[in-house]
mmCIF file of C-alpha atoms in Angstrom:
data_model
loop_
_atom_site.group_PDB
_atom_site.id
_atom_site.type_symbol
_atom_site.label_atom_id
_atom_site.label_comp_id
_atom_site.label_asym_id
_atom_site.label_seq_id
_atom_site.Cartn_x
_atom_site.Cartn_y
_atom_site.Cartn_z
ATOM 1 C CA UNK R 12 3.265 -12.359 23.490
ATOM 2 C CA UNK R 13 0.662 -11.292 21.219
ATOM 3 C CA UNK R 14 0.499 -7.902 22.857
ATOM 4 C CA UNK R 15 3.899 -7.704 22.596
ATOM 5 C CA UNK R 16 3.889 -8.087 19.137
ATOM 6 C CA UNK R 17 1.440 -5.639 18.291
ATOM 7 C CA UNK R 18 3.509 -2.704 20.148
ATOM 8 C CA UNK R 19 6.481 -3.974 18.409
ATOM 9 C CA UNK R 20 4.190 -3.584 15.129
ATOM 10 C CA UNK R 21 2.714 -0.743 16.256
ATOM 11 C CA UNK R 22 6.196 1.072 16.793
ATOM 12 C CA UNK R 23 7.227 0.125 13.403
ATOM 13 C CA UNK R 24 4.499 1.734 11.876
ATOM 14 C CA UNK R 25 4.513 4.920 13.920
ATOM 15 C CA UNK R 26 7.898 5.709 12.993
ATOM 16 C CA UNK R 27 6.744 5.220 8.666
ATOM 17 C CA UNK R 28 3.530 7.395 9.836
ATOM 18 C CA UNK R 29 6.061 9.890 11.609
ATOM 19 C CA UNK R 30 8.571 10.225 8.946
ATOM 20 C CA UNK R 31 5.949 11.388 6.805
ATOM 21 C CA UNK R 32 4.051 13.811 8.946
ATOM 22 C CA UNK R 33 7.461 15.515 9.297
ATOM 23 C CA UNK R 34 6.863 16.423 5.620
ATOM 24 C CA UNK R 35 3.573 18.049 6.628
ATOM 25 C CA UNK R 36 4.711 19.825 9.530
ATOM 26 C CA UNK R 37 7.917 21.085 8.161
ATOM 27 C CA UNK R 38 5.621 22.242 4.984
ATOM 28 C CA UNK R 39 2.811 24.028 7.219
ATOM 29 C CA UNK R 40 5.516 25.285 9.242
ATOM 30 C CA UNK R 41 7.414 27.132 6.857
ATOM 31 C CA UNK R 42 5.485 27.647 3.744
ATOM 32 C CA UNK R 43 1.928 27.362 6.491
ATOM 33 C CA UNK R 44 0.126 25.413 3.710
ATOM 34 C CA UNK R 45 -1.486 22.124 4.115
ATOM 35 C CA UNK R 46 0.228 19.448 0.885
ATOM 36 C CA UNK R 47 -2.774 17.361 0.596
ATOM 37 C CA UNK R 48 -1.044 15.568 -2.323
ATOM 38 C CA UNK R 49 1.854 14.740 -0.170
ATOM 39 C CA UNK R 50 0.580 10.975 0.587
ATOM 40 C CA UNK R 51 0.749 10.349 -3.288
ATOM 41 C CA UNK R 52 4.370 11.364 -3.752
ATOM 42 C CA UNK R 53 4.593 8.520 -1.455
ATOM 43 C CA UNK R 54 2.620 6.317 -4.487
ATOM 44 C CA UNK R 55 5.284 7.935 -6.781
ATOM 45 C CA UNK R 56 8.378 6.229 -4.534
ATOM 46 C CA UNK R 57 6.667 3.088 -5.015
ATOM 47 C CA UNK R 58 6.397 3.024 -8.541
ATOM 48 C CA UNK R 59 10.078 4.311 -8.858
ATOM 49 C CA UNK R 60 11.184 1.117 -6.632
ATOM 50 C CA UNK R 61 9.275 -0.426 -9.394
ATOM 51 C CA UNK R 62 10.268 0.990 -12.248
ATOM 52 C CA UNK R 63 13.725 0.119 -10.733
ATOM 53 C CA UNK R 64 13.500 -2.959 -10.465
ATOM 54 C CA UNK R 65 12.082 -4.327 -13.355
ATOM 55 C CA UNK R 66 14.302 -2.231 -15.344
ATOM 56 C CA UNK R 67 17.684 -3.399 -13.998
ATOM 57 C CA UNK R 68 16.441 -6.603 -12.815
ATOM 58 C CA UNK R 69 17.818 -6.260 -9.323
ATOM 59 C CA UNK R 70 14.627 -6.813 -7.761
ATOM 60 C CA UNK R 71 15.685 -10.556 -8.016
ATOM 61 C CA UNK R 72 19.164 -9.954 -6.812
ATOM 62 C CA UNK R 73 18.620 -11.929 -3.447
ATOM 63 C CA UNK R 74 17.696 -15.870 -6.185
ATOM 64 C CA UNK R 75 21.176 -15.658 -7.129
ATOM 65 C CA UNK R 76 23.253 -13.776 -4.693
ATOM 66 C CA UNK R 77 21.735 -14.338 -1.271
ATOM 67 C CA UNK R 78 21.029 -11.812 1.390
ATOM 68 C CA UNK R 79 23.874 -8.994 0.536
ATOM 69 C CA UNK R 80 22.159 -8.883 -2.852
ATOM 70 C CA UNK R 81 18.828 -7.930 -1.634
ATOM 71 C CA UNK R 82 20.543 -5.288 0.679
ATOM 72 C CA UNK R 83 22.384 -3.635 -2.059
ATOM 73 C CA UNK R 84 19.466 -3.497 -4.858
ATOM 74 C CA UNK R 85 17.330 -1.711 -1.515
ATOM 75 C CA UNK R 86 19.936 0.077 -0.647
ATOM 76 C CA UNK R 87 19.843 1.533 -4.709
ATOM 77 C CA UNK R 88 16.613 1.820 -4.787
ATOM 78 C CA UNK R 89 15.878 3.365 -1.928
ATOM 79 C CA UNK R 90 18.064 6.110 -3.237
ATOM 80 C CA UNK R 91 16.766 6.306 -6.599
ATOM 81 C CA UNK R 92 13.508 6.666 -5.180
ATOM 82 C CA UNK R 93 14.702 9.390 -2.836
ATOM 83 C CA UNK R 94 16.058 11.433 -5.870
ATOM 84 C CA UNK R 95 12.633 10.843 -7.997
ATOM 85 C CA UNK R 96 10.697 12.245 -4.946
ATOM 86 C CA UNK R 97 12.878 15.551 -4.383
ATOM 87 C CA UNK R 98 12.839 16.340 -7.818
ATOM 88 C CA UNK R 99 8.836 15.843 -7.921
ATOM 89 C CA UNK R 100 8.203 17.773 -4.941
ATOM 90 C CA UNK R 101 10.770 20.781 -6.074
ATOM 91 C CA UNK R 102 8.223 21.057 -9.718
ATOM 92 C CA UNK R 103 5.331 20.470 -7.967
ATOM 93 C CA UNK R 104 5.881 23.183 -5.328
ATOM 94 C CA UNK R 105 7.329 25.726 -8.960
ATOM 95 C CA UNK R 106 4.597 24.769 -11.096
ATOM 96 C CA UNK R 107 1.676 24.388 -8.670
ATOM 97 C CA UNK R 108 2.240 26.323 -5.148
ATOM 98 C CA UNK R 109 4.604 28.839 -5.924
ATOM 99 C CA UNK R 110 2.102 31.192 -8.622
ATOM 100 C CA UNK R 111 -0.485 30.927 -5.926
ATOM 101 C CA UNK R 112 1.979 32.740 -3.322
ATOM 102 C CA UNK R 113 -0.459 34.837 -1.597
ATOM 103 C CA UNK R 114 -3.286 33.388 -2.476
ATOM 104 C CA UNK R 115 -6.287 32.107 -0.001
ATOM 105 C CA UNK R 116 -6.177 28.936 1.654
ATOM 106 C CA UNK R 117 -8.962 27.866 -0.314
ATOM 107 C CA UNK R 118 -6.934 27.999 -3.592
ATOM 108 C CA UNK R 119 -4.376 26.010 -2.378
ATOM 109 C CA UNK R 120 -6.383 23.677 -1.069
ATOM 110 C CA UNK R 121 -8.136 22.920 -4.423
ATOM 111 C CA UNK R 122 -5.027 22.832 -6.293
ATOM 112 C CA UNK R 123 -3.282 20.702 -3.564
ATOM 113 C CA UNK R 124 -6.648 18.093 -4.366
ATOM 114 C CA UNK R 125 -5.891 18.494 -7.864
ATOM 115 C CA UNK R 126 -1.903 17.744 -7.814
ATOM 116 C CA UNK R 127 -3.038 14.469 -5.892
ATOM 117 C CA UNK R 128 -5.710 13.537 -8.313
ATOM 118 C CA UNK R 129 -3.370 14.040 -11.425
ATOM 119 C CA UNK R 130 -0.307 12.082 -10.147
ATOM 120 C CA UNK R 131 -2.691 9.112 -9.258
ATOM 121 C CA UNK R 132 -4.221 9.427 -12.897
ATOM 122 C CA UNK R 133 -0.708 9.611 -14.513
ATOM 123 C CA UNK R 134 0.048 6.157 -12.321
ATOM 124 C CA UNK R 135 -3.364 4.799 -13.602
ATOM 125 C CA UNK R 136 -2.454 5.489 -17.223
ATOM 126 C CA UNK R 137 1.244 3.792 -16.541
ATOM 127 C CA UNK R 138 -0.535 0.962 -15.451
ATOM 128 C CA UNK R 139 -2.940 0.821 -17.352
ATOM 129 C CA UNK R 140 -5.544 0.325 -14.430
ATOM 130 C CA UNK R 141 -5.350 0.928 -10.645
ATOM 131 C CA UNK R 142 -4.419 -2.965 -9.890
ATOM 132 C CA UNK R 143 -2.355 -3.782 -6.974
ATOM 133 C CA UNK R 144 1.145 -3.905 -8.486
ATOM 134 C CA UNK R 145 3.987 -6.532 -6.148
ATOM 135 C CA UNK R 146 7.154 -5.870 -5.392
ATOM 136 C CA UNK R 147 9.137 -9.237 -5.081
ATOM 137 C CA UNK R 148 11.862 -7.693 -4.094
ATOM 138 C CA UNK R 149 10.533 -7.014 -0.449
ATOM 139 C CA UNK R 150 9.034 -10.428 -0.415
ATOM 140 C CA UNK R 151 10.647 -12.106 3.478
ATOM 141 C CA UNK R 152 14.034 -13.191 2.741
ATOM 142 C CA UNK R 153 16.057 -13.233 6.043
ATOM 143 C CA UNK R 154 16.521 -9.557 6.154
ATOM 144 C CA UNK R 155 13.008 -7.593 6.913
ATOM 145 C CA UNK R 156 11.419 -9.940 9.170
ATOM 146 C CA UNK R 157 9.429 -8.208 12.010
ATOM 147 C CA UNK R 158 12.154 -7.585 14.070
ATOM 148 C CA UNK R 159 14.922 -5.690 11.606
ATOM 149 C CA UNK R 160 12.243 -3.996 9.808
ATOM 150 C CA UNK R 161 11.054 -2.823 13.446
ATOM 151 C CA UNK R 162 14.489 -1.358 13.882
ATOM 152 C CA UNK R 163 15.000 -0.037 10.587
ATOM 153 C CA UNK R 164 12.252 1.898 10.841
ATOM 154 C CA UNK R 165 12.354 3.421 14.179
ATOM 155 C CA UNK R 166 16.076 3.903 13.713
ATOM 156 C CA UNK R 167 15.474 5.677 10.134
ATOM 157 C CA UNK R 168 12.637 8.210 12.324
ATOM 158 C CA UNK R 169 15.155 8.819 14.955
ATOM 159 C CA UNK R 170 17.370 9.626 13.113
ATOM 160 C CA UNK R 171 15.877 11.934 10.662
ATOM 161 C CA UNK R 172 13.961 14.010 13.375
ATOM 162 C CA UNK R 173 17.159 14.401 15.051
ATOM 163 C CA UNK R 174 19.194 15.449 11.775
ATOM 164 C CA UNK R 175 15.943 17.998 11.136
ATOM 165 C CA UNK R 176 16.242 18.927 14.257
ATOM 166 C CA UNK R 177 19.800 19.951 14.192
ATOM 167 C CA UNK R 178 19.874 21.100 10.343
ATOM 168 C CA UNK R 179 16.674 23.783 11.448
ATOM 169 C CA UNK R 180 18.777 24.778 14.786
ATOM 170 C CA UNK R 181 22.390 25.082 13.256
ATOM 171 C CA UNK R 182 22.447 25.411 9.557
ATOM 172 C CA UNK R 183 22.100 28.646 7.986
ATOM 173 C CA UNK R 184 19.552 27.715 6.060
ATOM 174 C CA UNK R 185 17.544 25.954 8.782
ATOM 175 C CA UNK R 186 17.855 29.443 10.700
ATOM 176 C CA UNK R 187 16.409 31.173 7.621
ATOM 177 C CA UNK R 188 13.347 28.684 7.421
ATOM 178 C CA UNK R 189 12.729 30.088 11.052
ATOM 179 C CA UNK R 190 12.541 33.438 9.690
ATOM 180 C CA UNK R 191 10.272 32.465 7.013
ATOM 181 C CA UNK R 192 8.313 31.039 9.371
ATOM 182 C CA UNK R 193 8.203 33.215 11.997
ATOM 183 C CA UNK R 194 7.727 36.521 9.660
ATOM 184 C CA UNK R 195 7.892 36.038 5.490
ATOM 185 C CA UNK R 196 8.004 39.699 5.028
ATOM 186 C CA UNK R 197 10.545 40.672 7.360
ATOM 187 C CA UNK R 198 12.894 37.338 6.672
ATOM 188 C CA UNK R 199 12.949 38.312 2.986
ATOM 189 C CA UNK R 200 13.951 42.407 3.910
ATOM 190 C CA UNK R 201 16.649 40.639 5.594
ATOM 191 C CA UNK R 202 17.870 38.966 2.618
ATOM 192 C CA UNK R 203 16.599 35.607 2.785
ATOM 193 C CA UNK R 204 15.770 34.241 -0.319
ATOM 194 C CA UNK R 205 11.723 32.994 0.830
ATOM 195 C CA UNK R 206 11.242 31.166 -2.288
ATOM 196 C CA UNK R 207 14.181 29.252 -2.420
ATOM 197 C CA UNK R 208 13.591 28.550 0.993
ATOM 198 C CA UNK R 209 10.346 27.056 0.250
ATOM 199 C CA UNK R 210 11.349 25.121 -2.361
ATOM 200 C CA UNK R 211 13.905 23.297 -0.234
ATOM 201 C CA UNK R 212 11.473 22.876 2.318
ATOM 202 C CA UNK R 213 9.028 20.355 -0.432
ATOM 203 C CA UNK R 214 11.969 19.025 -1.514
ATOM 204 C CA UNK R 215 13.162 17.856 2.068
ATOM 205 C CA UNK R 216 9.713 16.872 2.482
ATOM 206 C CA UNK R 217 9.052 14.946 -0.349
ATOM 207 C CA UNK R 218 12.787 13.366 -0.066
ATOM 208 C CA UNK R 219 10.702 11.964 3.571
ATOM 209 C CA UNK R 220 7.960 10.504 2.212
ATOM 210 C CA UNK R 221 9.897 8.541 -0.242
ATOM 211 C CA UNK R 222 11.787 7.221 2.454
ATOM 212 C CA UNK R 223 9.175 6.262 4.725
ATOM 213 C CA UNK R 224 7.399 4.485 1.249
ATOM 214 C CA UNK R 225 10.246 2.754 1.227
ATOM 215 C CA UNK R 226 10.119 1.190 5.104
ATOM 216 C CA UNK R 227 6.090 1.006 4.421
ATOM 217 C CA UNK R 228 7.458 -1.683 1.545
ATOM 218 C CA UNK R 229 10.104 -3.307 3.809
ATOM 219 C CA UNK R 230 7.585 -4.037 6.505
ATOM 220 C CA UNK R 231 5.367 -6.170 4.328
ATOM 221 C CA UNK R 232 3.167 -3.849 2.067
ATOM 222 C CA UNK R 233 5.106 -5.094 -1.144
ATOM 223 C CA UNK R 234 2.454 -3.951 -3.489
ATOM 224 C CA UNK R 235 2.051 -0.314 -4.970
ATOM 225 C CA UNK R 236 -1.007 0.780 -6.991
ATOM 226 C CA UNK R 237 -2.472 4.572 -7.751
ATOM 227 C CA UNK R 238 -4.004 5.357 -4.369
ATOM 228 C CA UNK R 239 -1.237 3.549 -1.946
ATOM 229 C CA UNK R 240 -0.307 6.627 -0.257
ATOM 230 C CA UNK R 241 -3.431 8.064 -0.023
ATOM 231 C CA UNK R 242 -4.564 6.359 3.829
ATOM 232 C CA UNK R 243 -0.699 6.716 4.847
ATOM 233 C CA UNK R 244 -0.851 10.577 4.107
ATOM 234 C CA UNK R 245 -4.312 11.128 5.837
ATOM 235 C CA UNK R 246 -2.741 9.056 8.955
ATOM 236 C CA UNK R 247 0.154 10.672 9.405
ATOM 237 C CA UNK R 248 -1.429 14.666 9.111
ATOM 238 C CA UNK R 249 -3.887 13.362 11.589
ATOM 239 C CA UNK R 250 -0.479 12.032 13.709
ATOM 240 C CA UNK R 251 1.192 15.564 12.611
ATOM 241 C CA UNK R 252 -2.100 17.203 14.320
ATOM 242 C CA UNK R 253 -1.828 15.186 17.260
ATOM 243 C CA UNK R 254 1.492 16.019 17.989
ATOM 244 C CA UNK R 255 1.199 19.361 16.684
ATOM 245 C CA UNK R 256 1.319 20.505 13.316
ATOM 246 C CA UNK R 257 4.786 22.567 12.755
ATOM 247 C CA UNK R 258 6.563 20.398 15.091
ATOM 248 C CA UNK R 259 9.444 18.192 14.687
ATOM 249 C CA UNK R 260 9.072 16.186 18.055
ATOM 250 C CA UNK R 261 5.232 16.451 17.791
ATOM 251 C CA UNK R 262 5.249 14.931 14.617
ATOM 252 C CA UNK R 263 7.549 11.790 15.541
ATOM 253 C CA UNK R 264 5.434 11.906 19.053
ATOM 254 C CA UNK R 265 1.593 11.747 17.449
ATOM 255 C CA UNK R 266 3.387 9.176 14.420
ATOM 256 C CA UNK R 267 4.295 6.529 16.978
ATOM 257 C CA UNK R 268 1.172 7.037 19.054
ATOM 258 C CA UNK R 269 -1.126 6.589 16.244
ATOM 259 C CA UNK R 270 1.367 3.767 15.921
ATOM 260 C CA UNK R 271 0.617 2.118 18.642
ATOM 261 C CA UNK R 272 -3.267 3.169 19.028
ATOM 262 C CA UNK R 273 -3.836 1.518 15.392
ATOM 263 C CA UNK R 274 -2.248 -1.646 16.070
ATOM 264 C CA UNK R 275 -3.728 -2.247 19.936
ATOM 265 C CA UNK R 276 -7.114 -2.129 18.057
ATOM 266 C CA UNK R 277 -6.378 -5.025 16.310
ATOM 267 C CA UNK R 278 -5.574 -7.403 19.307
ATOM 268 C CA UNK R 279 -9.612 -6.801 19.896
ATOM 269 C CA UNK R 280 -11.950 -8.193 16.881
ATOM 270 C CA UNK R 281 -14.479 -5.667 17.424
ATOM 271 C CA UNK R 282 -12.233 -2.723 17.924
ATOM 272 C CA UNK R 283 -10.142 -3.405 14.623
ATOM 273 C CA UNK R 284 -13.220 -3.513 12.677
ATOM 274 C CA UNK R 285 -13.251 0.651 14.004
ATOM 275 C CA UNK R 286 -9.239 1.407 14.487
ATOM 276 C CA UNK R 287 -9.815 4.429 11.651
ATOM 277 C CA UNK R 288 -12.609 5.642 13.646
ATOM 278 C CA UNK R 289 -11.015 5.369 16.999
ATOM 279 C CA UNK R 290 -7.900 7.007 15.882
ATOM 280 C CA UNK R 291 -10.094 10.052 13.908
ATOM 281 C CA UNK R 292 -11.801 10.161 17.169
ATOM 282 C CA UNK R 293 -8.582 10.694 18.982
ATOM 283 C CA UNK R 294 -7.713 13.725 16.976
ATOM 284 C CA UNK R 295 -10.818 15.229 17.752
ATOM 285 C CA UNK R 296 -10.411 14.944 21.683
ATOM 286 C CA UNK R 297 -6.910 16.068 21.681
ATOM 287 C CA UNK R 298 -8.117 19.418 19.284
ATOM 288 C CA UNK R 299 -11.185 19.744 22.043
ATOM 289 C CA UNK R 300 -8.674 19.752 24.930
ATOM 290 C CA UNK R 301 -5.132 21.080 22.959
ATOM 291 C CA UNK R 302 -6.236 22.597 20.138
ATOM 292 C CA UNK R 303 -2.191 23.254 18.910
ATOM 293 C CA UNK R 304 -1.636 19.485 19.277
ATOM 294 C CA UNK R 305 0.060 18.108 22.495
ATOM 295 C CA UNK R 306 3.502 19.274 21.560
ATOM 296 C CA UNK R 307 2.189 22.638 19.584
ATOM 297 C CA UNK R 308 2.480 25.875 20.404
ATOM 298 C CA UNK R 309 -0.161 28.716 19.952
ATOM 299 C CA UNK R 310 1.045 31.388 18.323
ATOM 300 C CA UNK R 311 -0.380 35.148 17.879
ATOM 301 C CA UNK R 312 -1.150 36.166 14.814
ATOM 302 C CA UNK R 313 0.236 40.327 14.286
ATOM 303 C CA UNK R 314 -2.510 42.228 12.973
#
């Protein structure tokens, strides 16, 4: 039973870690730069859902109106949170990524660390500290047990990789982020707009991590401080990694594995003590044997 409930646990939170490594893969597939400050947009849902709640007082909803209270303050929030996050993402990649267009790796990189170490300072000064914040609101209350937050979750995952899936193979503009990515040059002779099509590509991405924040709070962690997205976001890049960084299955694949891996660690006392090493140690086999990830594909780079 025990086992059972670990998997169940471990499914759960392979689907939060996969909804955000979609936001890395879909960023290094496109715009192929790495977001290190990705995990912290996730801090920035949090403190939305916050800032929500204690604002309109809904967080309490469920005292006085039962169950279909709680669902329609999450429901709200959830969506407020959403909007917060696309708009971050969409000034983040204007004020921050787009001047360096062109530049090395390196610069990004630093100014990716940066962008991650400001919006945790900026949550510092709101709080005046980096205390654990709660979130009553996602305290148990008939509706997120184990079981429906389980669901939720994996449902949510399913459902987005399928609707990225589809909006990349169908839409127009999903057919011009293949261009970008295939050939930025040649995709913007063609007409394509390649700013505008990174742009939408943060703001999809960021629009995912506040939604997996959000089922990260549902399943139990009902407290947000500066650096709460900072272990989810290394996680799921490692999971995007695993499954192979720029793709859509890959990422929901290597999510729910690292899933899985991280929770079957903790049925063992010894081996939960080293679940971050074991699943760090993982990445580096599966980069030793498939260096493009186990649903990746190598690609050759025109000289």
């Amino acid at each position: 039973m025990e086992f059972l409930e670990k998997l169940i646990l471990g499914i759960s939170d392979g689907g939060i870690y996969a909804m955000i490594a979609l936001g890395y893969t879909m960023v290094y597939g496109i715009a192929k730069m790495l977001n290190f400050a990705h995990g912290d947009v996730i801090m920035v849902g949090g403190y939305s859902i916050l800032i929500f709640f204690n604002t309109t007082g809904l967080g309490f909803a469920y005292e006085a109106t039962g169950i279909r209270g709680t669902i329609f303050a999450s429901l709200i929030a959830l969506v407020v949170s959403v909007i917060v996050c696309t708009l971050l993402g969409i000034v983040i990649e204007k004020l921050a990524y787009k001047p360096l267009r062109g530049s090395s790796p390196l610069a990004v990189l630093i100014t990716a660390i940066g962008v991650s170490m400001l919006l945790q300072s900026i949550a510092q000064l709101y709080r005046k500290g980096s205390n654990a914040v709660p979130i009553y609101q996602f305290k148990p209350t008939g509706i997120f047990d184990i079981t429906m937050a389980t669901v939720f979750t994996l449902g949510m995952s399913i459902v987005v990789m399928f609707s990225l899936t589809m909006f990349v193979k169908r839409s127009k503009t999903g057919r011009a982020m293949i261009a970008v990515s295939e050939d930025k040059g040649a995709a913007q002779l063609m007409g394509i707009n390649v700013n505008n099509i990174i742009m939408i590509t943060f703001a999809i991405g960021s629009a995912l991590a506040a939604l997996a924040g959000f089922c990260s709070l549902a399943t139990g962690s009902s407290f947000v401080q500066p650096g709460y997205g900072s272990m989810p976001g290394i996680k799921a890049f490692t999971a995007a990694v695993i499954g192979g960084i720029g793709s859509i299955p890959g990422a929901m694949l290597g999510g729910i594995l690292l899933g899985i891996i991280e929770n079957l660690c903790m049925l063992n006392d010894t081996l939960a003590n080293y679940k971050d090493a074991i699943e760090f140690s993982i990445l580096i086999i599966v980069l030793l044997i498939k260096p493009a990830g186990l649903l990746g594909k190598k690609r050759r780079e025109k000289v």
